PDB file of C-alpha atoms in Angstrom:
ATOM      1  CA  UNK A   1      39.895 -88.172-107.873  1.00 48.00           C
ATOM      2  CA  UNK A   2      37.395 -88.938-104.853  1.00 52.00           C
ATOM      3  CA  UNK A   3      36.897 -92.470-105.693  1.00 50.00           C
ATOM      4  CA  UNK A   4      41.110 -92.781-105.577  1.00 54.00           C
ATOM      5  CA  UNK A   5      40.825 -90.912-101.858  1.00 54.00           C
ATOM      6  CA  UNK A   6      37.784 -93.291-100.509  1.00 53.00           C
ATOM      7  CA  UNK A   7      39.829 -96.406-102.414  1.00 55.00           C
ATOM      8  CA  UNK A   8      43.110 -94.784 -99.838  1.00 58.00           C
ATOM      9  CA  UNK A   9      40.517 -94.264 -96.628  1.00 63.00           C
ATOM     10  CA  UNK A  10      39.567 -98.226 -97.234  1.00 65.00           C
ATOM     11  CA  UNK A  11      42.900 -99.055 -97.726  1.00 65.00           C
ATOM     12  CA  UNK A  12      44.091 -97.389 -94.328  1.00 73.00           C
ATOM     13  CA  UNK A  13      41.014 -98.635 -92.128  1.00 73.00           C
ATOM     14  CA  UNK A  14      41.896-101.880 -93.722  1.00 73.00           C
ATOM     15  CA  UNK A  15      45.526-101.648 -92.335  1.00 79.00           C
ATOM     16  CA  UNK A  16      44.233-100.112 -89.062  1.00 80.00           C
ATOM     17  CA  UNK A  17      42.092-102.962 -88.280  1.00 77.00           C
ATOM     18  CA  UNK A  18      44.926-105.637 -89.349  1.00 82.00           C
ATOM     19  CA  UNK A  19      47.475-103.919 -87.284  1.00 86.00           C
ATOM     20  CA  UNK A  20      44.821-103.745 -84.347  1.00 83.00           C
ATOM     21  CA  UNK A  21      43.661-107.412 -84.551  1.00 81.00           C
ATOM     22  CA  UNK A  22      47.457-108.710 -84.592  1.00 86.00           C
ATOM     23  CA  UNK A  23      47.938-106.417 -81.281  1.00 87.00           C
ATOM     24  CA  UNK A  24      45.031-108.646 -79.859  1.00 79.00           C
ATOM     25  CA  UNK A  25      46.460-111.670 -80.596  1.00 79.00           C
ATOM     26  CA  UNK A  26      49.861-111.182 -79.382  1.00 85.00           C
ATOM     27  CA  UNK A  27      48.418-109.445 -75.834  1.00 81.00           C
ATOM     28  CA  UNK A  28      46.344-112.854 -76.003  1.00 75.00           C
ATOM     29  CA  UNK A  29      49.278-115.039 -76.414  1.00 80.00           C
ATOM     30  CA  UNK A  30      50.913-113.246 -73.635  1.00 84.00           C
ATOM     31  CA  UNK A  31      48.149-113.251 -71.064  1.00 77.00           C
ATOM     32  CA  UNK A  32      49.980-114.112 -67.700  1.00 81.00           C
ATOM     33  CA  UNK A  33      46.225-115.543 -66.194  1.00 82.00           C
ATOM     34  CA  UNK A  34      44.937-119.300 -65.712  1.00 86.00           C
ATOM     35  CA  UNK A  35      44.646-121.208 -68.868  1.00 87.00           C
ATOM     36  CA  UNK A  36      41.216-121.907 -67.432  1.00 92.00           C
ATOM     37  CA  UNK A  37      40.169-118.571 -67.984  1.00 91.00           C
ATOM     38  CA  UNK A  38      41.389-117.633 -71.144  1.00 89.00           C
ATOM     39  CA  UNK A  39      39.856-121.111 -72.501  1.00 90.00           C
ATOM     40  CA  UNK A  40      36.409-119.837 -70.738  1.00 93.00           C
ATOM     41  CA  UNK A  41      36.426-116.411 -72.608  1.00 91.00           C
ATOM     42  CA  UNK A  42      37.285-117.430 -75.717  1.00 89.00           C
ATOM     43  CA  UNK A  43      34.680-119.701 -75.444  1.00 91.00           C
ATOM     44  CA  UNK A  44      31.956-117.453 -74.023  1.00 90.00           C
ATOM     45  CA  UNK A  45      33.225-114.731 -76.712  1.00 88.00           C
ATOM     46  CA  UNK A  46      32.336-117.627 -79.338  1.00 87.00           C
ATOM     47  CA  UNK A  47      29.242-119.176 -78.103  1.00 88.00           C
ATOM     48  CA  UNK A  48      27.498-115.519 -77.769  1.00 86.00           C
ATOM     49  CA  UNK A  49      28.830-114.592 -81.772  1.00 81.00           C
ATOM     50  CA  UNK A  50      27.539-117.610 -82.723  1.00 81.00           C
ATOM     51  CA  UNK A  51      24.102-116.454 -82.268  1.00 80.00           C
ATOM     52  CA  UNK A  52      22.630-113.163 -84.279  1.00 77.00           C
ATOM     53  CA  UNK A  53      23.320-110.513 -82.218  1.00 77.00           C
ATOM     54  CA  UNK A  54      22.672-107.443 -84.286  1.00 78.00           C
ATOM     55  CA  UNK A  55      26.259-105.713 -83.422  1.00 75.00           C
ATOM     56  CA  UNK A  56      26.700-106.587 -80.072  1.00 85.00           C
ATOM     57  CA  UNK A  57      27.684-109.281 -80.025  1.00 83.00           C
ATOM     58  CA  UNK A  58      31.353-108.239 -79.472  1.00 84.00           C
ATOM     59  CA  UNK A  59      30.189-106.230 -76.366  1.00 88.00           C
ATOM     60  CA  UNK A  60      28.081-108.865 -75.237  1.00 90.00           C
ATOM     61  CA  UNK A  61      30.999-111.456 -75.846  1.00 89.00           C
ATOM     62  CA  UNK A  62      33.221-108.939 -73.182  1.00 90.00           C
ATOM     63  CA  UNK A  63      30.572-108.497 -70.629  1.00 92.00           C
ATOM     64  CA  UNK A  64      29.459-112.095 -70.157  1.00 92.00           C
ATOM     65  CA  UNK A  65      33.282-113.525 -69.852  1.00 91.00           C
ATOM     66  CA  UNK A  66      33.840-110.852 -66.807  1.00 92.00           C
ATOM     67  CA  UNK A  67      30.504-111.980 -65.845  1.00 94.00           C
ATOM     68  CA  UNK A  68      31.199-115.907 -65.468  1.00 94.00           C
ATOM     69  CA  UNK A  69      34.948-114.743 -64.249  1.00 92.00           C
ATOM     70  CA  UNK A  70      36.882-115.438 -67.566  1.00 92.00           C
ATOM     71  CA  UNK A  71      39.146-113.464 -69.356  1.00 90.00           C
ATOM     72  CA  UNK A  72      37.751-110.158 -71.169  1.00 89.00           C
ATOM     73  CA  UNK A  73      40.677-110.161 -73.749  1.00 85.00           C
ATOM     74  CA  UNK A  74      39.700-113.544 -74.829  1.00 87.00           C
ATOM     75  CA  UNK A  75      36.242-113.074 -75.078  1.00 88.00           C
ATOM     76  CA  UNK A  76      36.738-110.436 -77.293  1.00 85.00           C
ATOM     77  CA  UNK A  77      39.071-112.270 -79.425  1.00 82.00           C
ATOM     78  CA  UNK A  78      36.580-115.235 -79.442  1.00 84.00           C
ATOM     79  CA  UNK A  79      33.755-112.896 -80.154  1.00 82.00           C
ATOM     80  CA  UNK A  80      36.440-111.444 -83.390  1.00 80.00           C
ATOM     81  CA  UNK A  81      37.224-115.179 -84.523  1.00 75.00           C
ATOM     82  CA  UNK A  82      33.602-116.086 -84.778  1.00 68.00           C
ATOM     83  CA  UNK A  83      32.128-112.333 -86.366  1.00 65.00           C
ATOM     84  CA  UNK A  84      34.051-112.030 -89.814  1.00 60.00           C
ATOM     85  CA  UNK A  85      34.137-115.717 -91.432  1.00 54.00           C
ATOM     86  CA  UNK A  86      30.894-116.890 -90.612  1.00 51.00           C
ATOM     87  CA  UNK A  87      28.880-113.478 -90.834  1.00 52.00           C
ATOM     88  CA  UNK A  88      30.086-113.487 -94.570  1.00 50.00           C
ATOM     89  CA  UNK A  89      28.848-116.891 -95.025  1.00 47.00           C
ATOM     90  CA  UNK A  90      25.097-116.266 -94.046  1.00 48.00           C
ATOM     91  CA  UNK A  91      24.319-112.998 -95.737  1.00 47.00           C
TER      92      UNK A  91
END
């Protein structure tokens, strides 16, 4: 019976973090700011994931776009696009 409960805890964080990514995405697509500045956080949010960062990269990703005056939401997504595909790659 525990292994059934931890396969259901997976199963719900897995659902959580779906539901909460697709939230991003949509309050991305519906920024109401400069196209400038969500292109220069998503790309900040990128660049900085691209690199090792050893788990912060996601917080690094926020604090650098409000840094260099970009979008934070963006960043973060950028900084999410870049940490799952390739960080499965390389390990």
């Amino acid at each position: 019976m525990p292994a059934r409960r931890d396969r259901r805890n997976n199963l719900g964080k897995l659902v959580f973090l779906e539901r909460r990514f697709k939230y991003l995405l949509i309050k991305l697509l519906r920024l109401k700011d400069h196209s400038h500045k969500v292109a220069l956080g998503f790309s900040l949010g990128s660049v900085v994931n691209f690199v090792p960062t050893f788990g912060f990269g996601l917080i690094l990703s926020v604090g650098l776009a409000k840094l260099c005056k970009g979008n934070s939401i963006a960043g973060l997504m950028g900084g999410m696009f870049l940490c799952g595909p390739f960080r499965l790659c390389f390990t």
